[in-house]
């Protein structure tokens, strides 16, 4: 049983300290000839590696254990349709909130796109990445669902392939004879519990990991970089906040009839990890732990909804992509008709599903949207400087949205224990 723990304020403290330290030390600060940057970079990478290390065994064992308990085909169908409804529903809500604020605040009208300095090297990198992958990226994503070599899929961290294999594997276990089935189930149950213990050990290092990762970001991205894009920054933040602190809590309260405050408390460690790593995939072990052991969603639902959500339910990213595309249009003085805005909504919905749970993945999605509606791709250079900090915020929203979908589905399946008690 998960040990009860007071709210770890140490993590928030670590973030505040990291921001101050990062700004003070900058990229060049050093001690005894060792640069602070390389120090926090190395230690932060160790923390990230530890998190990524357990993703494959934790996710596969979690899904196999959960699915082997479902077994019935009609249950799969019902849970699958609920997932589609909640994923699309939350993403649409996020995009519409973003669209509302970008039309209200008009951040792009405050700047003159042609007079801005664009980080051309970074832009070039993203553009060539897009050129190499465009068109094939969605097909690649689609074909990666069924990998031809499972060892390779596990080794390369192909999440969709891993989820697909584990789903079918778990389902097949439920169909074999009881004697062999039970020993396999026990094995994966044991593996799952072991990986959860592993997660708890990593969580002990959370404040230190958070400190290193956040100070690294603030050493390279000074607050001054906000400059002319401050209004864009504020629009994205207000949109994300409205979705996370009003939209999702209302859904929790009205549809699931649970206390949003309790859910925030339950998800706190995962949200802090998402914020500091900017990677929903690396946060996945902690998200699973929080949803199952703190929000008390059953393994049957959590094992399905959370890993799949981490791969395709990116509400914060969808909102960001929509606001970014509108921002570029405004900056270039291009009037957006209702029809074009509709295309942006649709494209944000689709591209956010293809975005990987890694830092800055949305930048490529924004380029795809700009290309699709005929906006200048250089426009992305307008906000690259603030992308990293906004990435931390949208990743937090992505993770929170996945956890809300798990709670909503669990409650709709009649799970009374969900958020019945405070953590
Ligand atoms: N960093 C985000 C995530 O991991 C993806 C993005 O760039 O929007 O969820």
PDB file of C-alpha atoms in Angstrom, residues 159-361:
ATOM      1  CA  UNK A 159       4.866   3.575 -27.351  1.00  0.00           C
ATOM      2  CA  UNK A 160       2.003   2.766 -29.696  1.00  0.00           C
ATOM      3  CA  UNK A 161       3.628  -0.536 -30.719  1.00  0.00           C
ATOM      4  CA  UNK A 162       4.276  -1.377 -27.080  1.00  0.00           C
ATOM      5  CA  UNK A 163       0.681  -0.614 -26.121  1.00  0.00           C
ATOM      6  CA  UNK A 164      -0.710  -2.643 -29.034  1.00  0.00           C
ATOM      7  CA  UNK A 165       1.449  -5.680 -28.263  1.00  0.00           C
ATOM      8  CA  UNK A 166       0.660  -5.572 -24.540  1.00  0.00           C
ATOM      9  CA  UNK A 167      -3.079  -5.205 -25.215  1.00  0.00           C
ATOM     10  CA  UNK A 168      -3.207  -8.278 -27.434  1.00  0.00           C
ATOM     11  CA  UNK A 169      -0.848 -10.196 -25.147  1.00  0.00           C
ATOM     12  CA  UNK A 170      -3.021  -9.473 -22.087  1.00  0.00           C
ATOM     13  CA  UNK A 171      -6.158 -10.379 -24.007  1.00  0.00           C
ATOM     14  CA  UNK A 172      -4.636 -13.711 -25.118  1.00  0.00           C
ATOM     15  CA  UNK A 173      -3.626 -14.559 -21.544  1.00  0.00           C
ATOM     16  CA  UNK A 174      -7.273 -14.274 -20.555  1.00  0.00           C
ATOM     17  CA  UNK A 175      -8.132 -16.856 -23.219  1.00  0.00           C
ATOM     18  CA  UNK A 176      -5.629 -19.618 -22.377  1.00  0.00           C
ATOM     19  CA  UNK A 177      -6.198 -22.475 -19.918  1.00  0.00           C
ATOM     20  CA  UNK A 178      -6.454 -21.454 -16.296  1.00  0.00           C
ATOM     21  CA  UNK A 179      -3.326 -23.156 -14.989  1.00  0.00           C
ATOM     22  CA  UNK A 180      -0.871 -21.568 -17.417  1.00  0.00           C
ATOM     23  CA  UNK A 181      -2.865 -18.326 -17.458  1.00  0.00           C
ATOM     24  CA  UNK A 182      -2.643 -17.892 -13.685  1.00  0.00           C
ATOM     25  CA  UNK A 183       1.112 -18.310 -13.532  1.00  0.00           C
ATOM     26  CA  UNK A 184       1.625 -15.785 -16.333  1.00  0.00           C
ATOM     27  CA  UNK A 185      -0.791 -13.349 -14.683  1.00  0.00           C
ATOM     28  CA  UNK A 186       1.052 -13.728 -11.373  1.00  0.00           C
ATOM     29  CA  UNK A 187       4.362 -13.083 -13.091  1.00  0.00           C
ATOM     30  CA  UNK A 188       3.187  -9.844 -14.698  1.00  0.00           C
ATOM     31  CA  UNK A 189       1.390  -8.783 -11.505  1.00  0.00           C
ATOM     32  CA  UNK A 190       4.697  -9.237  -9.655  1.00  0.00           C
ATOM     33  CA  UNK A 191       6.601  -7.344 -12.334  1.00  0.00           C
ATOM     34  CA  UNK A 192       4.058  -4.513 -12.201  1.00  0.00           C
ATOM     35  CA  UNK A 193       4.270  -4.193  -8.411  1.00  0.00           C
ATOM     36  CA  UNK A 194       8.064  -4.257  -8.563  1.00  0.00           C
ATOM     37  CA  UNK A 195       8.102  -1.462 -11.132  1.00  0.00           C
ATOM     38  CA  UNK A 196       5.748   0.590  -8.938  1.00  0.00           C
ATOM     39  CA  UNK A 197       8.238   0.211  -6.066  1.00  0.00           C
ATOM     40  CA  UNK A 198      10.950   1.322  -8.479  1.00  0.00           C
ATOM     41  CA  UNK A 199       8.853   4.406  -9.295  1.00  0.00           C
ATOM     42  CA  UNK A 200       8.600   5.231  -5.578  1.00  0.00           C
ATOM     43  CA  UNK A 201      12.378   5.151  -5.264  1.00  0.00           C
ATOM     44  CA  UNK A 202      12.751   7.547  -8.201  1.00  0.00           C
ATOM     45  CA  UNK A 203      10.095   9.817  -6.679  1.00  0.00           C
ATOM     46  CA  UNK A 204      12.313  10.259  -3.617  1.00  0.00           C
ATOM     47  CA  UNK A 205      14.702  12.157  -5.901  1.00  0.00           C
ATOM     48  CA  UNK A 206      11.953  14.290  -7.410  1.00  0.00           C
ATOM     49  CA  UNK A 207      12.940  17.644  -5.812  1.00  0.00           C
ATOM     50  CA  UNK A 208      16.587  17.224  -6.900  1.00  0.00           C
ATOM     51  CA  UNK A 209      15.672  16.094 -10.402  1.00  0.00           C
ATOM     52  CA  UNK A 210      13.202  18.953 -10.732  1.00  0.00           C
ATOM     53  CA  UNK A 211      15.788  21.453  -9.518  1.00  0.00           C
ATOM     54  CA  UNK A 212      18.386  20.337 -12.102  1.00  0.00           C
ATOM     55  CA  UNK A 213      15.970  20.201 -15.046  1.00  0.00           C
ATOM     56  CA  UNK A 214      14.261  23.509 -14.339  1.00  0.00           C
ATOM     57  CA  UNK A 215      17.473  25.430 -13.608  1.00  0.00           C
ATOM     58  CA  UNK A 216      18.923  24.109 -16.880  1.00  0.00           C
ATOM     59  CA  UNK A 217      15.983  25.613 -18.783  1.00  0.00           C
ATOM     60  CA  UNK A 218      16.294  28.952 -17.008  1.00  0.00           C
ATOM     61  CA  UNK A 219      20.057  29.105 -17.575  1.00  0.00           C
ATOM     62  CA  UNK A 220      19.481  29.155 -21.327  1.00  0.00           C
ATOM     63  CA  UNK A 221      16.067  30.851 -21.517  1.00  0.00           C
ATOM     64  CA  UNK A 222      16.219  34.133 -19.712  1.00  0.00           C
ATOM     65  CA  UNK A 223      13.061  35.917 -18.594  1.00  0.00           C
ATOM     66  CA  UNK A 224      14.201  38.733 -20.959  1.00  0.00           C
ATOM     67  CA  UNK A 225      13.419  36.471 -23.948  1.00  0.00           C
ATOM     68  CA  UNK A 226       9.754  37.180 -23.255  1.00  0.00           C
ATOM     69  CA  UNK A 227      10.157  40.681 -24.714  1.00  0.00           C
ATOM     70  CA  UNK A 228       7.881  41.258 -27.667  1.00  0.00           C
ATOM     71  CA  UNK A 229       6.109  37.915 -27.361  1.00  0.00           C
ATOM     72  CA  UNK A 230       4.960  38.532 -23.802  1.00  0.00           C
ATOM     73  CA  UNK A 231       1.372  38.858 -24.978  1.00  0.00           C
ATOM     74  CA  UNK A 232       1.553  35.518 -26.811  1.00  0.00           C
ATOM     75  CA  UNK A 233       3.061  33.974 -23.694  1.00  0.00           C
ATOM     76  CA  UNK A 234       0.227  35.338 -21.570  1.00  0.00           C
ATOM     77  CA  UNK A 235      -2.447  34.192 -24.049  1.00  0.00           C
ATOM     78  CA  UNK A 236      -1.151  30.607 -23.979  1.00  0.00           C
ATOM     79  CA  UNK A 237      -0.841  30.649 -20.182  1.00  0.00           C
ATOM     80  CA  UNK A 238      -4.343  32.049 -19.670  1.00  0.00           C
ATOM     81  CA  UNK A 239      -5.783  29.484 -22.091  1.00  0.00           C
ATOM     82  CA  UNK A 240      -3.970  26.570 -20.431  1.00  0.00           C
ATOM     83  CA  UNK A 241      -4.984  27.825 -16.977  1.00  0.00           C
ATOM     84  CA  UNK A 242      -8.637  28.221 -17.987  1.00  0.00           C
ATOM     85  CA  UNK A 243      -8.670  24.675 -19.337  1.00  0.00           C
ATOM     86  CA  UNK A 244      -6.804  23.141 -16.405  1.00  0.00           C
ATOM     87  CA  UNK A 245      -8.381  25.068 -13.536  1.00  0.00           C
ATOM     88  CA  UNK A 246     -11.902  25.637 -14.891  1.00  0.00           C
ATOM     89  CA  UNK A 247     -12.703  23.336 -17.838  1.00  0.00           C
ATOM     90  CA  UNK A 248     -11.357  20.038 -16.532  1.00  0.00           C
ATOM     91  CA  UNK A 249     -12.434  20.598 -12.882  1.00  0.00           C
ATOM     92  CA  UNK A 250     -15.989  21.333 -14.117  1.00  0.00           C
ATOM     93  CA  UNK A 251     -15.968  18.041 -16.019  1.00  0.00           C
ATOM     94  CA  UNK A 252     -14.713  16.224 -12.914  1.00  0.00           C
ATOM     95  CA  UNK A 253     -17.357  17.857 -10.740  1.00  0.00           C
ATOM     96  CA  UNK A 254     -20.346  17.601 -13.095  1.00  0.00           C
ATOM     97  CA  UNK A 255     -19.722  14.369 -15.003  1.00  0.00           C
ATOM     98  CA  UNK A 256     -17.630  12.307 -12.561  1.00  0.00           C
ATOM     99  CA  UNK A 257     -19.003  13.931  -9.387  1.00  0.00           C
ATOM    100  CA  UNK A 258     -15.634  13.937  -7.654  1.00  0.00           C
ATOM    101  CA  UNK A 259     -13.718  16.682  -5.890  1.00  0.00           C
ATOM    102  CA  UNK A 260     -11.336  18.411  -8.354  1.00  0.00           C
ATOM    103  CA  UNK A 261      -9.226  19.616  -5.419  1.00  0.00           C
ATOM    104  CA  UNK A 262      -8.700  16.031  -4.301  1.00  0.00           C
ATOM    105  CA  UNK A 263      -7.677  15.073  -7.815  1.00  0.00           C
ATOM    106  CA  UNK A 264      -5.165  17.911  -8.039  1.00  0.00           C
ATOM    107  CA  UNK A 265      -3.658  16.729  -4.755  1.00  0.00           C
ATOM    108  CA  UNK A 266      -3.524  13.144  -5.979  1.00  0.00           C
ATOM    109  CA  UNK A 267      -1.792  14.128  -9.217  1.00  0.00           C
ATOM    110  CA  UNK A 268       0.610  16.636  -7.670  1.00  0.00           C
ATOM    111  CA  UNK A 269       3.851  14.586  -8.049  1.00  0.00           C
ATOM    112  CA  UNK A 270       3.033  13.757 -11.688  1.00  0.00           C
ATOM    113  CA  UNK A 271       2.220  17.391 -12.494  1.00  0.00           C
ATOM    114  CA  UNK A 272       5.497  18.603 -10.993  1.00  0.00           C
ATOM    115  CA  UNK A 273       7.426  15.943 -12.935  1.00  0.00           C
ATOM    116  CA  UNK A 274       5.676  16.876 -16.187  1.00  0.00           C
ATOM    117  CA  UNK A 275       6.472  20.544 -15.577  1.00  0.00           C
ATOM    118  CA  UNK A 276      10.159  19.934 -15.024  1.00  0.00           C
ATOM    119  CA  UNK A 277      10.761  17.252 -17.667  1.00  0.00           C
ATOM    120  CA  UNK A 278       8.518  18.702 -20.458  1.00  0.00           C
ATOM    121  CA  UNK A 279       7.922  15.099 -21.435  1.00  0.00           C
ATOM    122  CA  UNK A 280       4.667  13.285 -20.817  1.00  0.00           C
ATOM    123  CA  UNK A 281       6.326   9.998 -21.857  1.00  0.00           C
ATOM    124  CA  UNK A 282       9.064  10.316 -19.227  1.00  0.00           C
ATOM    125  CA  UNK A 283       6.392  11.260 -16.664  1.00  0.00           C
ATOM    126  CA  UNK A 284       4.293   8.190 -17.481  1.00  0.00           C
ATOM    127  CA  UNK A 285       5.541   5.968 -14.596  1.00  0.00           C
ATOM    128  CA  UNK A 286       4.647   8.663 -12.068  1.00  0.00           C
ATOM    129  CA  UNK A 287       1.310   9.381 -13.794  1.00  0.00           C
ATOM    130  CA  UNK A 288       0.373   5.691 -13.565  1.00  0.00           C
ATOM    131  CA  UNK A 289       1.401   5.589  -9.909  1.00  0.00           C
ATOM    132  CA  UNK A 290      -0.623   8.696  -9.033  1.00  0.00           C
ATOM    133  CA  UNK A 291      -3.742   7.638 -10.962  1.00  0.00           C
ATOM    134  CA  UNK A 292      -3.745   4.131  -9.471  1.00  0.00           C
ATOM    135  CA  UNK A 293      -2.362   4.541  -5.988  1.00  0.00           C
ATOM    136  CA  UNK A 294      -3.466   8.067  -5.131  1.00  0.00           C
ATOM    137  CA  UNK A 295      -6.615   8.712  -7.194  1.00  0.00           C
ATOM    138  CA  UNK A 296      -7.499   5.003  -6.755  1.00  0.00           C
ATOM    139  CA  UNK A 297      -8.557   4.317 -10.349  1.00  0.00           C
ATOM    140  CA  UNK A 298      -8.513   0.546 -10.946  1.00  0.00           C
ATOM    141  CA  UNK A 299      -5.599  -1.014 -12.789  1.00  0.00           C
ATOM    142  CA  UNK A 300      -8.100  -2.263 -15.384  1.00  0.00           C
ATOM    143  CA  UNK A 301      -8.962   1.313 -16.475  1.00  0.00           C
ATOM    144  CA  UNK A 302      -5.684   3.068 -15.673  1.00  0.00           C
ATOM    145  CA  UNK A 303      -3.543   0.607 -17.617  1.00  0.00           C
ATOM    146  CA  UNK A 304      -5.542   1.299 -20.749  1.00  0.00           C
ATOM    147  CA  UNK A 305      -6.462   4.978 -20.533  1.00  0.00           C
ATOM    148  CA  UNK A 306      -3.236   6.521 -19.190  1.00  0.00           C
ATOM    149  CA  UNK A 307      -0.583   5.014 -21.543  1.00  0.00           C
ATOM    150  CA  UNK A 308      -2.815   5.511 -24.586  1.00  0.00           C
ATOM    151  CA  UNK A 309      -3.672   9.033 -23.439  1.00  0.00           C
ATOM    152  CA  UNK A 310       0.034   9.811 -23.041  1.00  0.00           C
ATOM    153  CA  UNK A 311       0.515   8.906 -26.700  1.00  0.00           C
ATOM    154  CA  UNK A 312      -2.501  10.513 -28.299  1.00  0.00           C
ATOM    155  CA  UNK A 313      -4.375  12.739 -25.830  1.00  0.00           C
ATOM    156  CA  UNK A 314      -2.401  15.992 -25.834  1.00  0.00           C
ATOM    157  CA  UNK A 315      -4.897  18.667 -24.813  1.00  0.00           C
ATOM    158  CA  UNK A 316      -2.317  21.267 -23.774  1.00  0.00           C
ATOM    159  CA  UNK A 317      -0.372  20.765 -26.992  1.00  0.00           C
ATOM    160  CA  UNK A 318      -3.556  21.041 -29.084  1.00  0.00           C
ATOM    161  CA  UNK A 319      -4.398  24.368 -27.422  1.00  0.00           C
ATOM    162  CA  UNK A 320      -0.845  25.616 -27.946  1.00  0.00           C
ATOM    163  CA  UNK A 321      -0.776  24.658 -31.629  1.00  0.00           C
ATOM    164  CA  UNK A 322      -4.039  26.472 -32.286  1.00  0.00           C
ATOM    165  CA  UNK A 323      -2.951  29.657 -30.476  1.00  0.00           C
ATOM    166  CA  UNK A 324       0.490  29.583 -32.150  1.00  0.00           C
ATOM    167  CA  UNK A 325      -0.957  29.283 -35.673  1.00  0.00           C
ATOM    168  CA  UNK A 326      -3.438  32.095 -35.027  1.00  0.00           C
ATOM    169  CA  UNK A 327      -0.665  34.207 -33.512  1.00  0.00           C
ATOM    170  CA  UNK A 328       1.504  33.876 -36.634  1.00  0.00           C
ATOM    171  CA  UNK A 329      -1.457  34.790 -38.851  1.00  0.00           C
ATOM    172  CA  UNK A 330      -2.156  37.875 -36.746  1.00  0.00           C
ATOM    173  CA  UNK A 331       1.525  38.878 -36.738  1.00  0.00           C
ATOM    174  CA  UNK A 332       1.596  38.791 -40.547  1.00  0.00           C
ATOM    175  CA  UNK A 333      -1.624  40.755 -40.659  1.00  0.00           C
ATOM    176  CA  UNK A 334      -3.565  37.928 -42.310  1.00  0.00           C
ATOM    177  CA  UNK A 335      -7.301  37.930 -41.641  1.00  0.00           C
ATOM    178  CA  UNK A 336      -8.529  34.509 -40.616  1.00  0.00           C
ATOM    179  CA  UNK A 337     -11.954  33.600 -41.941  1.00  0.00           C
ATOM    180  CA  UNK A 338     -14.249  31.333 -39.934  1.00  0.00           C
ATOM    181  CA  UNK A 339     -13.494  28.570 -42.425  1.00  0.00           C
ATOM    182  CA  UNK A 340      -9.719  28.886 -41.945  1.00  0.00           C
ATOM    183  CA  UNK A 341     -10.168  28.954 -38.183  1.00  0.00           C
ATOM    184  CA  UNK A 342     -12.202  25.797 -38.531  1.00  0.00           C
ATOM    185  CA  UNK A 343      -9.318  24.171 -40.429  1.00  0.00           C
ATOM    186  CA  UNK A 344      -6.938  25.234 -37.649  1.00  0.00           C
ATOM    187  CA  UNK A 345      -9.211  23.605 -35.069  1.00  0.00           C
ATOM    188  CA  UNK A 346      -9.314  20.398 -37.078  1.00  0.00           C
ATOM    189  CA  UNK A 347      -5.572  20.389 -37.793  1.00  0.00           C
ATOM    190  CA  UNK A 348      -4.716  21.060 -34.130  1.00  0.00           C
ATOM    191  CA  UNK A 349      -6.900  18.139 -33.129  1.00  0.00           C
ATOM    192  CA  UNK A 350      -5.284  15.762 -35.594  1.00  0.00           C
ATOM    193  CA  UNK A 351      -1.653  16.897 -35.321  1.00  0.00           C
ATOM    194  CA  UNK A 352      -1.711  16.912 -31.510  1.00  0.00           C
ATOM    195  CA  UNK A 353      -2.480  13.198 -31.643  1.00  0.00           C
ATOM    196  CA  UNK A 354       0.670  12.599 -33.658  1.00  0.00           C
ATOM    197  CA  UNK A 355       2.875  14.664 -31.346  1.00  0.00           C
ATOM    198  CA  UNK A 356       5.353  12.594 -29.348  1.00  0.00           C
ATOM    199  CA  UNK A 357       5.494  13.015 -25.567  1.00  0.00           C
ATOM    200  CA  UNK A 358       8.930  14.639 -25.691  1.00  0.00           C
ATOM    201  CA  UNK A 359      10.165  18.236 -25.291  1.00  0.00           C
ATOM    202  CA  UNK A 360       9.314  20.711 -28.094  1.00  0.00           C
ATOM    203  CA  UNK A 361       7.462  18.104 -30.152  1.00  0.00           C
TER     204      UNK A 361
END
